[in-house]
PDB file of C-alpha atoms in Angstrom:
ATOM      1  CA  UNK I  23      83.375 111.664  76.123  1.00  0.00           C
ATOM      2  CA  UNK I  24      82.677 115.794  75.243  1.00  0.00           C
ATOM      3  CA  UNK I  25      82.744 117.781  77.779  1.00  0.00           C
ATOM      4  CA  UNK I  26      78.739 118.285  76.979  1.00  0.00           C
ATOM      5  CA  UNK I  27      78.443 114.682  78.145  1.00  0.00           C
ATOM      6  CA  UNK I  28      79.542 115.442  81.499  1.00  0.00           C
ATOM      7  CA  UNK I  29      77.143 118.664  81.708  1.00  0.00           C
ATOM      8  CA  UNK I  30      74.592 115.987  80.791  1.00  0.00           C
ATOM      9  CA  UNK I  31      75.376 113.865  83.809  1.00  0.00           C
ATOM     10  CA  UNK I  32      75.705 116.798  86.358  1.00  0.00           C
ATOM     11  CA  UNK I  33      72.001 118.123  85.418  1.00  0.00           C
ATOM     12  CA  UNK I  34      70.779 114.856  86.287  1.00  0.00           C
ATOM     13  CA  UNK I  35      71.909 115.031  89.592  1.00  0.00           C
ATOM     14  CA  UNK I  36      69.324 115.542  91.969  1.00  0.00           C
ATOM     15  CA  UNK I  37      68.789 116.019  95.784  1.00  0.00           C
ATOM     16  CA  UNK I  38      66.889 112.852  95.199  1.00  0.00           C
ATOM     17  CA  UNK I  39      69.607 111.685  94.028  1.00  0.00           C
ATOM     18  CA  UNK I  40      72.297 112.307  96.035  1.00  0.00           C
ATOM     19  CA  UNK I  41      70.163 110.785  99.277  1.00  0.00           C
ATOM     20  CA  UNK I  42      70.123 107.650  97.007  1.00  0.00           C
ATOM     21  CA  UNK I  43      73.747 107.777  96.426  1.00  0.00           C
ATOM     22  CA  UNK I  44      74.681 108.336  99.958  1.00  0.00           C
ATOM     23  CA  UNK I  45      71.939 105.691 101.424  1.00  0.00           C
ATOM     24  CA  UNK I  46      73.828 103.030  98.577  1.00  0.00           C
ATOM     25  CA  UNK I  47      70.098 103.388  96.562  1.00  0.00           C
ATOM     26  CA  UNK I  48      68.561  99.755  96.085  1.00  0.00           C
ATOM     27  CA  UNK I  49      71.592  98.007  97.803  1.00  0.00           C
ATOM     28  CA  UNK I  50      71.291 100.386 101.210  1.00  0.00           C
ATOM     29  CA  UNK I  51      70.835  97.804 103.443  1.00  0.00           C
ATOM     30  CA  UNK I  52      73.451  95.230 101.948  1.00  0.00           C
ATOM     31  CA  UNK I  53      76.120  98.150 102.252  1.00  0.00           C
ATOM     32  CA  UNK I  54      75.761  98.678 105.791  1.00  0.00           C
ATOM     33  CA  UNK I  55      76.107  94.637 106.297  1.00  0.00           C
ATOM     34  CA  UNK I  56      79.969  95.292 106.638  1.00  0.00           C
ATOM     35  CA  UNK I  57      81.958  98.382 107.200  1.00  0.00           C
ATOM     36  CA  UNK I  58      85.090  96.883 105.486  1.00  0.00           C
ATOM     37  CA  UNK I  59      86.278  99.828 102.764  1.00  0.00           C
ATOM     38  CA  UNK I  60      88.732 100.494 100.592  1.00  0.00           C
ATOM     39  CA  UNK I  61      90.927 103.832 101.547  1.00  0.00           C
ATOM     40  CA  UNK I  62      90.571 106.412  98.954  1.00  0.00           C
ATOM     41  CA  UNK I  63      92.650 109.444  97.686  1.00  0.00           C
ATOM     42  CA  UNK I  64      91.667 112.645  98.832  1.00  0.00           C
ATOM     43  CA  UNK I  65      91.901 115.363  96.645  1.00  0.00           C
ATOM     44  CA  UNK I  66      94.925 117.996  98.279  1.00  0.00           C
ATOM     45  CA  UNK I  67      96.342 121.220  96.772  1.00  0.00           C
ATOM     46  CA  UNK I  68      99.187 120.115  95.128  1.00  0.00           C
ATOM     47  CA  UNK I  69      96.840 117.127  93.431  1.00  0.00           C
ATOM     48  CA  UNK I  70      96.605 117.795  89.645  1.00  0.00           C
ATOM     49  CA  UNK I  71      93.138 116.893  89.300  1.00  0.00           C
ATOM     50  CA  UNK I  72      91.693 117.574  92.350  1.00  0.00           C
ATOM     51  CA  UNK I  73      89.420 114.772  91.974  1.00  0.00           C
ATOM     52  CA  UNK I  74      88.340 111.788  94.470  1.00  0.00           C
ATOM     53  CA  UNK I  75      89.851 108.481  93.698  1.00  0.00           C
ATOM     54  CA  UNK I  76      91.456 105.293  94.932  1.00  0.00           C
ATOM     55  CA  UNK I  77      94.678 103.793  94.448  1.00  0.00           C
ATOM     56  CA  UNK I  78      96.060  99.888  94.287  1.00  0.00           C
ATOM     57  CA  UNK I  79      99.733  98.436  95.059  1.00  0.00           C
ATOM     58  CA  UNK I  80     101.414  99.641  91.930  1.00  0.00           C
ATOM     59  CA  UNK I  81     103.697  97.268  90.181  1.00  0.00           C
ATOM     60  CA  UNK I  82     101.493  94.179  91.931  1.00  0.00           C
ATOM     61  CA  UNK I  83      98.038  95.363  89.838  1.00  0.00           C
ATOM     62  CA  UNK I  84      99.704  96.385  86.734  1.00  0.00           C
ATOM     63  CA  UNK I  85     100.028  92.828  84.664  1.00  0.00           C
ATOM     64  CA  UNK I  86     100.492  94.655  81.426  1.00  0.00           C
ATOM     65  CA  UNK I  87     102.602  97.454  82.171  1.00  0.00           C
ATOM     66  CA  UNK I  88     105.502  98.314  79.949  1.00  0.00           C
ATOM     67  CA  UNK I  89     109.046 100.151  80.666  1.00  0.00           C
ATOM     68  CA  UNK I  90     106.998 102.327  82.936  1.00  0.00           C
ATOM     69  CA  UNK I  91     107.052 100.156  85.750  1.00  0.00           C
ATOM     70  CA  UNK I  92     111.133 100.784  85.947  1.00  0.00           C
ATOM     71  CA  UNK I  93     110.229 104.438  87.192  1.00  0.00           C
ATOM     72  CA  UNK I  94     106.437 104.514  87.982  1.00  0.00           C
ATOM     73  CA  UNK I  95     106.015 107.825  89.843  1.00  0.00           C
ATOM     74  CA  UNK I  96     103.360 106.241  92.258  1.00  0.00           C
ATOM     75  CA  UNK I  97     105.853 103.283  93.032  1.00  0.00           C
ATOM     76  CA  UNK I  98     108.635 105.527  93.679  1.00  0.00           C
ATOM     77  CA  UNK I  99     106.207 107.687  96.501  1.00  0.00           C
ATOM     78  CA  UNK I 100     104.915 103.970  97.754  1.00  0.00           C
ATOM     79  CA  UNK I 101     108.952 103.493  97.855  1.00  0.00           C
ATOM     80  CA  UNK I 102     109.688 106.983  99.691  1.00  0.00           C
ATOM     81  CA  UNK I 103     106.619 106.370 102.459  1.00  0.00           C
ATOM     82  CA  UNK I 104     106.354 102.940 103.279  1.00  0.00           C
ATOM     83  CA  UNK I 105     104.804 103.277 106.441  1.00  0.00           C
ATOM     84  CA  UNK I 106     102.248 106.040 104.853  1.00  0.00           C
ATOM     85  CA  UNK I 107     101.209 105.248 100.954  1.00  0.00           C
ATOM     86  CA  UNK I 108     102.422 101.621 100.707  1.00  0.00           C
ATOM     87  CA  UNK I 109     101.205 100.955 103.492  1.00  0.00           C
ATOM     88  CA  UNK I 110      97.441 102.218 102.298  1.00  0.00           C
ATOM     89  CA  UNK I 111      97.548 100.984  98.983  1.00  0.00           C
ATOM     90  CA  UNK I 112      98.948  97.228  99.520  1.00  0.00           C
ATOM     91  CA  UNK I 113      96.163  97.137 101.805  1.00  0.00           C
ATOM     92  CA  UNK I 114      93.622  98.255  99.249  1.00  0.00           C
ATOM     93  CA  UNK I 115      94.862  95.566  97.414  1.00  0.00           C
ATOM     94  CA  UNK I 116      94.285  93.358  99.588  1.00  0.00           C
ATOM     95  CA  UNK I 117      90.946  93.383 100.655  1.00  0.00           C
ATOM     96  CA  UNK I 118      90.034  93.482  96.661  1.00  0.00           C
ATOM     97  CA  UNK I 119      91.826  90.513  95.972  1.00  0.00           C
ATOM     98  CA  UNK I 120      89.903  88.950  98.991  1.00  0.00           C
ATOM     99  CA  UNK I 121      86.548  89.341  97.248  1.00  0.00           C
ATOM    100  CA  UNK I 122      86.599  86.553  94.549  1.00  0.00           C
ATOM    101  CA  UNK I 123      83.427  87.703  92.776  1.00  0.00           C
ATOM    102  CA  UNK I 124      82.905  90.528  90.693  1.00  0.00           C
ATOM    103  CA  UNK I 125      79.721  91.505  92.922  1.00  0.00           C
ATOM    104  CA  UNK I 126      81.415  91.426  95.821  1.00  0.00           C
ATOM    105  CA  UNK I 127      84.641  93.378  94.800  1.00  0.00           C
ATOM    106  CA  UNK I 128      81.319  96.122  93.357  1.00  0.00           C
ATOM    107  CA  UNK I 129      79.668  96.234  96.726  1.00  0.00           C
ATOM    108  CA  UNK I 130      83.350  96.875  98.332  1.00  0.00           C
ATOM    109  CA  UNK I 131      84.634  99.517  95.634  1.00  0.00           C
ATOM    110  CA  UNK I 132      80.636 100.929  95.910  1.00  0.00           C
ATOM    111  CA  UNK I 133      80.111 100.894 100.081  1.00  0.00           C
ATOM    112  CA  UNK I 134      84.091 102.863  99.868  1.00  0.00           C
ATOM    113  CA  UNK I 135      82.834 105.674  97.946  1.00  0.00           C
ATOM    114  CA  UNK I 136      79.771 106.119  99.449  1.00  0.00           C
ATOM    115  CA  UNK I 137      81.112 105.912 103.485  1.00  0.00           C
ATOM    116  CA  UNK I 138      82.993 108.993 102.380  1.00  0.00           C
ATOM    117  CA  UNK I 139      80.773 111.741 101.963  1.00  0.00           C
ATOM    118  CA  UNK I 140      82.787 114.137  99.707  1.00  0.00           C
ATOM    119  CA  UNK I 141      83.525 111.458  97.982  1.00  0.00           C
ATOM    120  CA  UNK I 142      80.040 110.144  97.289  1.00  0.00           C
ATOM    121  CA  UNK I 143      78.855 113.931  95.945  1.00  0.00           C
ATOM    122  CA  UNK I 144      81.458 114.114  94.078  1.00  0.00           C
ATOM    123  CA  UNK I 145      80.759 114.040  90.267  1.00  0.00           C
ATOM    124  CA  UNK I 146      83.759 112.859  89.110  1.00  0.00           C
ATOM    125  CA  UNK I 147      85.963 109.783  90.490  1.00  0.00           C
ATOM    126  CA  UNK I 148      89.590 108.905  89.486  1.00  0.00           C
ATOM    127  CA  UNK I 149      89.954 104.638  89.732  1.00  0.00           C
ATOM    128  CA  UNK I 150      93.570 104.517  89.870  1.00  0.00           C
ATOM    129  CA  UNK I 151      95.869 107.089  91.026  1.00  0.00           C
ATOM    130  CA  UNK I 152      97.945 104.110  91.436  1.00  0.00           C
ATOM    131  CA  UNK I 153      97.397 100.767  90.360  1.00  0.00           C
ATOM    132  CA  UNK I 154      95.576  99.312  87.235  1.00  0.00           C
ATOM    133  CA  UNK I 155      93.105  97.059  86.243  1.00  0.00           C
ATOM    134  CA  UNK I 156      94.782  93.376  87.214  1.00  0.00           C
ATOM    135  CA  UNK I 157      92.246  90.751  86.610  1.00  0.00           C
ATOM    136  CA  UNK I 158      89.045  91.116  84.317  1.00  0.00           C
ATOM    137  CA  UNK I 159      86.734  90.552  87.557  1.00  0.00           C
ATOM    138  CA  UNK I 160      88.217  93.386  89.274  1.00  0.00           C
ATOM    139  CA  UNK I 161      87.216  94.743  85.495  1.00  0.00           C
ATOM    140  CA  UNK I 162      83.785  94.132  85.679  1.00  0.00           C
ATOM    141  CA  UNK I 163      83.155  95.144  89.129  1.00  0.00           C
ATOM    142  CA  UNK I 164      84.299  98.830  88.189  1.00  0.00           C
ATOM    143  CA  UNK I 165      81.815  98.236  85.096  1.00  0.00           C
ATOM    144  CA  UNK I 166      79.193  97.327  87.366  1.00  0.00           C
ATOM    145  CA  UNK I 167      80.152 100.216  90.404  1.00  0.00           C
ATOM    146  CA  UNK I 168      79.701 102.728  86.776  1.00  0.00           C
ATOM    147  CA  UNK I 169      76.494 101.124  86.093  1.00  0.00           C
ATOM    148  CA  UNK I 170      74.964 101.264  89.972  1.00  0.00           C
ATOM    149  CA  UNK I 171      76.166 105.100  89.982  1.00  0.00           C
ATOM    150  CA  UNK I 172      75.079 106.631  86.637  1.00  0.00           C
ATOM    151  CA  UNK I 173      75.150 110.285  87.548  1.00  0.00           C
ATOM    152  CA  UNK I 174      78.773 109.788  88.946  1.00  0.00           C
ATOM    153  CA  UNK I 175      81.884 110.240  85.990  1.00  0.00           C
ATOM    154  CA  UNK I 176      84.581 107.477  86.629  1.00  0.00           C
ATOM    155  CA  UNK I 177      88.057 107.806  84.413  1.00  0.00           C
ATOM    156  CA  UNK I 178      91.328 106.293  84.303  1.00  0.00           C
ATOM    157  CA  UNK I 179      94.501 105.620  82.337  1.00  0.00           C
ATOM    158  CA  UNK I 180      95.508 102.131  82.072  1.00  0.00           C
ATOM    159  CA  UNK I 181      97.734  99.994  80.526  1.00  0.00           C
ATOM    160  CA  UNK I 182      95.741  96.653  80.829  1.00  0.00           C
ATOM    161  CA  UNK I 183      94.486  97.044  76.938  1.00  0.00           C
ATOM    162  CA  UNK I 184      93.926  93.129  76.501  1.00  0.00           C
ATOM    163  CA  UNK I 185      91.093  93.403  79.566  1.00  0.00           C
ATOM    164  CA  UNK I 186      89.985  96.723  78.008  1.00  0.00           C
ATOM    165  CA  UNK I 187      89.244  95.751  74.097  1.00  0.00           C
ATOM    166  CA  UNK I 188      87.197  92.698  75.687  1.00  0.00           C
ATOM    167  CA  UNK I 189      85.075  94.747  77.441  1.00  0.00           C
ATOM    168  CA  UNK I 190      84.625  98.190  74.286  1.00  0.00           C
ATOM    169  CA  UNK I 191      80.747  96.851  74.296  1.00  0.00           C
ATOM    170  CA  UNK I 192      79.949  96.763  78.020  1.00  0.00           C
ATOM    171  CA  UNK I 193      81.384  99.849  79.131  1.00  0.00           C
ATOM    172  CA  UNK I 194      78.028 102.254  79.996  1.00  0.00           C
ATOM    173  CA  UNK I 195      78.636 105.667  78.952  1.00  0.00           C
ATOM    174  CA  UNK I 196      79.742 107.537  82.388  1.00  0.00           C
ATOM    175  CA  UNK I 197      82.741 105.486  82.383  1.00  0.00           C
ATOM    176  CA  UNK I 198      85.651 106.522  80.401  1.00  0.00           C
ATOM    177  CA  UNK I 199      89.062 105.267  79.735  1.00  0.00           C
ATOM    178  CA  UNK I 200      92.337 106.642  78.124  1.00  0.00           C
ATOM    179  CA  UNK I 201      95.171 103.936  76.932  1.00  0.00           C
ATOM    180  CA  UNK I 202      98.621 104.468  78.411  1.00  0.00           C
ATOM    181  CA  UNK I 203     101.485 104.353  75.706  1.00  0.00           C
ATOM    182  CA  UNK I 204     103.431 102.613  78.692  1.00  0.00           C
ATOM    183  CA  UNK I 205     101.832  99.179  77.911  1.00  0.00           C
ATOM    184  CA  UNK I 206     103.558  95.947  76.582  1.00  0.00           C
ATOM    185  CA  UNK I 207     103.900  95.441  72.568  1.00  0.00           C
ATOM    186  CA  UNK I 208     100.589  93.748  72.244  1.00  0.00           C
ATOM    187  CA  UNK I 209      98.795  96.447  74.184  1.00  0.00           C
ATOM    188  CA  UNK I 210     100.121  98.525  71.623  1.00  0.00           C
ATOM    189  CA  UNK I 211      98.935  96.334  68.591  1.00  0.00           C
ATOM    190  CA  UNK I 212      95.732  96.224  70.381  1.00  0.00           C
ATOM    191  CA  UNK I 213      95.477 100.043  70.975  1.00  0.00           C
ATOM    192  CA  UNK I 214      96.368 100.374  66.785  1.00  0.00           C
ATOM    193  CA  UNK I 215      93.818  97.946  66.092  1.00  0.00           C
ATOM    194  CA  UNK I 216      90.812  99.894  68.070  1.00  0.00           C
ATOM    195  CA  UNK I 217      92.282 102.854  67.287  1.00  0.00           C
ATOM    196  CA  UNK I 218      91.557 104.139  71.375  1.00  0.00           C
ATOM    197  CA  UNK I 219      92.361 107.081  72.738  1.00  0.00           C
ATOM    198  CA  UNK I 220      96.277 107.558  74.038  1.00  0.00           C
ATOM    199  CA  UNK I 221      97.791 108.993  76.779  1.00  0.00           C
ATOM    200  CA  UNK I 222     101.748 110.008  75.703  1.00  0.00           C
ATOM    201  CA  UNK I 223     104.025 111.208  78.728  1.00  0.00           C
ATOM    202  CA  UNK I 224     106.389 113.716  77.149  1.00  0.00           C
ATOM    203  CA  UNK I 225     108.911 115.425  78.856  1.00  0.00           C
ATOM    204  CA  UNK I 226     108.453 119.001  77.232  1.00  0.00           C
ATOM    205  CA  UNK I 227     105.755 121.109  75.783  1.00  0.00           C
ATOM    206  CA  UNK I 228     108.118 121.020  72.441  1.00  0.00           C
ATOM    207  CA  UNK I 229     107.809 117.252  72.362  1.00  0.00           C
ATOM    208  CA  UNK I 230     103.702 117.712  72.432  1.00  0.00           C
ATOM    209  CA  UNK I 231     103.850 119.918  70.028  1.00  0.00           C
ATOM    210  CA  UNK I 232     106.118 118.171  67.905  1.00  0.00           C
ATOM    211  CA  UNK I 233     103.699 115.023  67.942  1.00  0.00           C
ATOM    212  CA  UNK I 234     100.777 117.501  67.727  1.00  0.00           C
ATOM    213  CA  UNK I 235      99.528 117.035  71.158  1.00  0.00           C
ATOM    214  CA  UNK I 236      97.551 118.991  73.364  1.00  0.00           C
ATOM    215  CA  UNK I 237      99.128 118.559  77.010  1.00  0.00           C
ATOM    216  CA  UNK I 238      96.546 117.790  79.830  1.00  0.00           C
ATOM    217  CA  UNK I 239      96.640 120.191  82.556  1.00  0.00           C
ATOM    218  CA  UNK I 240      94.161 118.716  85.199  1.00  0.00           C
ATOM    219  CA  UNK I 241      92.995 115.383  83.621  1.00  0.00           C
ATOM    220  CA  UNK I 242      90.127 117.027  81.869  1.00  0.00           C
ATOM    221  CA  UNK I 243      91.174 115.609  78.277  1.00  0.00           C
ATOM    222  CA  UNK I 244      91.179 112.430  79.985  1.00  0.00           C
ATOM    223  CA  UNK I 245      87.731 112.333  81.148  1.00  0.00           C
ATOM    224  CA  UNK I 246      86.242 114.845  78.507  1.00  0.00           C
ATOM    225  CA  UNK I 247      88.335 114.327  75.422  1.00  0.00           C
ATOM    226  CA  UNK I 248      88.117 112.336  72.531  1.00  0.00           C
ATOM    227  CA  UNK I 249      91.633 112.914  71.419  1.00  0.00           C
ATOM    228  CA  UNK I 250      95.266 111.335  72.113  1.00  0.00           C
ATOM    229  CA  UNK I 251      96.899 113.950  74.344  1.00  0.00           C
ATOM    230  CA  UNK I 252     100.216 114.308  75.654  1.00  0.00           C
ATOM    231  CA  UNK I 253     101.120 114.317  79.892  1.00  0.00           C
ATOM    232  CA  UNK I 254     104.236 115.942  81.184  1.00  0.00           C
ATOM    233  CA  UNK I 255     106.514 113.647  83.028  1.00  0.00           C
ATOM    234  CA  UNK I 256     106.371 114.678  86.982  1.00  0.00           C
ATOM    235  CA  UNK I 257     109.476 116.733  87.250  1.00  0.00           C
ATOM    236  CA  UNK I 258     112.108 116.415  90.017  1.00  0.00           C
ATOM    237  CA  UNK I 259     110.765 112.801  90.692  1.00  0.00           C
ATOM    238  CA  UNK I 260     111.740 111.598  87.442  1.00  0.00           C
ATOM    239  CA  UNK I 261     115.210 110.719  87.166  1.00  0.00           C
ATOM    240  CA  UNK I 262     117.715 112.165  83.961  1.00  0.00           C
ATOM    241  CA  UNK I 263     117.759 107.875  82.900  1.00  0.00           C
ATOM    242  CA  UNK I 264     113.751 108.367  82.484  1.00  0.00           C
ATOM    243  CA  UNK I 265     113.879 111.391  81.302  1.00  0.00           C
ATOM    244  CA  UNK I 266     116.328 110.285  78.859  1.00  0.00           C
ATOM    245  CA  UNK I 267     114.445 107.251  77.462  1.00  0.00           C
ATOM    246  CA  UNK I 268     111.396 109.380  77.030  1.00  0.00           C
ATOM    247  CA  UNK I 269     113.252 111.722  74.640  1.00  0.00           C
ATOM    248  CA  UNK I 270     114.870 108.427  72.623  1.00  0.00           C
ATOM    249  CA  UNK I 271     111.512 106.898  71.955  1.00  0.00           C
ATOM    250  CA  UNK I 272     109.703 110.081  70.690  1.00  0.00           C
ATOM    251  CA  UNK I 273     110.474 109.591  66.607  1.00  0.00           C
ATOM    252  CA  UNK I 274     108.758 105.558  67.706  1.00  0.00           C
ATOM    253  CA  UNK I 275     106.040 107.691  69.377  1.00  0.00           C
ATOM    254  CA  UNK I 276     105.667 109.810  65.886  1.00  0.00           C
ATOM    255  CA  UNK I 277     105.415 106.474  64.125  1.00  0.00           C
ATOM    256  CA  UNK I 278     102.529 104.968  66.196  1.00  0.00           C
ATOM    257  CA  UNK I 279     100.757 108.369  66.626  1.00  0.00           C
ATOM    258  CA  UNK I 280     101.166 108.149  62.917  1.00  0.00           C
ATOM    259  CA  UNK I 281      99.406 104.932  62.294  1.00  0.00           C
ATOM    260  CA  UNK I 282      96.578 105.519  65.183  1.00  0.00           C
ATOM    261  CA  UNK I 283      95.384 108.596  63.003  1.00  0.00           C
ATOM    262  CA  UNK I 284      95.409 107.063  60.018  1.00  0.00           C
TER     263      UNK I 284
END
């Protein structure tokens, strides 16, 4: 998505529609039938994006992860504050996985965002500060929380490219997604094979610029880019092992950014 796109969506916005928003629009009075919600992130000073967002149990929603999941940042702060961020997010999980239809997981996801005001006038929303996409349900009901909230930008990385390629026809056009290189082998096939846009985590800016990567700053390539970019990994929580692996696979990285830009 350009960055004009988003400019697009923002004009649309309207007092109007923001009282729709907040009121849940047509499905008002079905959203204040239950005042079960998901809890989301709140943007904080140190945040690199400093957007609103929501986060899942990390390793338990992320089916398709790759050698990641050995040193996910997110998992190793769910790790450091059990009683805090695990706490939150296995929860969030939870009560998800407890709505077995993808309507039911939308009106959940929907009625969260909109019982926190910020939140709900916010223009942009992260899906997944933690977590991924771990069933195609829980799929469609962000496809269908995107489609119920067209004036509202939702982005996120993932690594669940099988549930992803299925779905390249249905996403609507406020709802964009960046592939994590940190998938399995066949995510990686598939990513080749649709050509998507690719998320590398890098440990230096000589690295990006090595593999001809821009480095995202504050997640705007992700939700406004059309390009493969490069992340930096997250510094002192990243231990010398990681650190080391992501320097040993960057001539493979060459090799696939090679062969996605062909």
């Amino acid at each position: 998505m350009k960055f004009s796109k988003l400019y697009t969506i923002l004009e649309a916005i309207s007092p109007a529609d923001i009282k729709a928003m907040m009121n849940g629009g047509e499905n008002a009075d079905d959203l204040q039938d239950c005042e079960t919600v998901i809890k989301l992130d709140q943007p904080t000073k140190t945040s690199k994006h400093g957007n609103w967002g929501m986060s899942l149990a990390t390793i338990d929603s992320c089916p398709f992860s790759g050698d990641c999941k050995k040193s996910c940042f997110k998992n190793q702060i769910e790790t450091r504050f059990p009683e805090g961020v695990a706490e939150k997010t296995k929860n969030n999980m939870e009560l998800v996985e407890a709505e077995k239809t993808t309507k039911k997981m939308a009106d959940l996801l929907q009625r969260s965002i909109l019982a926190e005001r910020r939140a709900a006038r916010s223009s942009i929303f992260r899906l997944h500060n933690g977590g991924d996409f771990f069933s195609g349900t829980y799929f469609d009901a962000w496809i269908e929380v995107a489609n119920r909230m067209p004036n509202k930008l939702f982005y996120t990385y993932t690594t669940s490219i099988p549930l992803w390629v299925k779905r390249l026809d249905k996403l609507p056009s406020n709802f964009v997604i960046t592939a994590s290189y940190d998938t399995n082998e066949y995510g990686k096939k598939l990513i080749l094979k649709h050509k998507l846009k690719t998320a590398i985590v890098v440990n230096t800016r000589e690295q990006a610029d090595y593999l001809d990567l821009e480095v995202d700053k504050i997640d705007d390539l992700a939700w406004g880019g059309d390009e493969s970019f490069a992340l930096l990994e997250h510094g002192g929580m990243t231990k010398n092992t990681e650190k080391q692996r992501i320097t040993d696979r960057i001539p493979e990285v060459k090799k696939f950014l090679d062969e996605l830009r062909s």
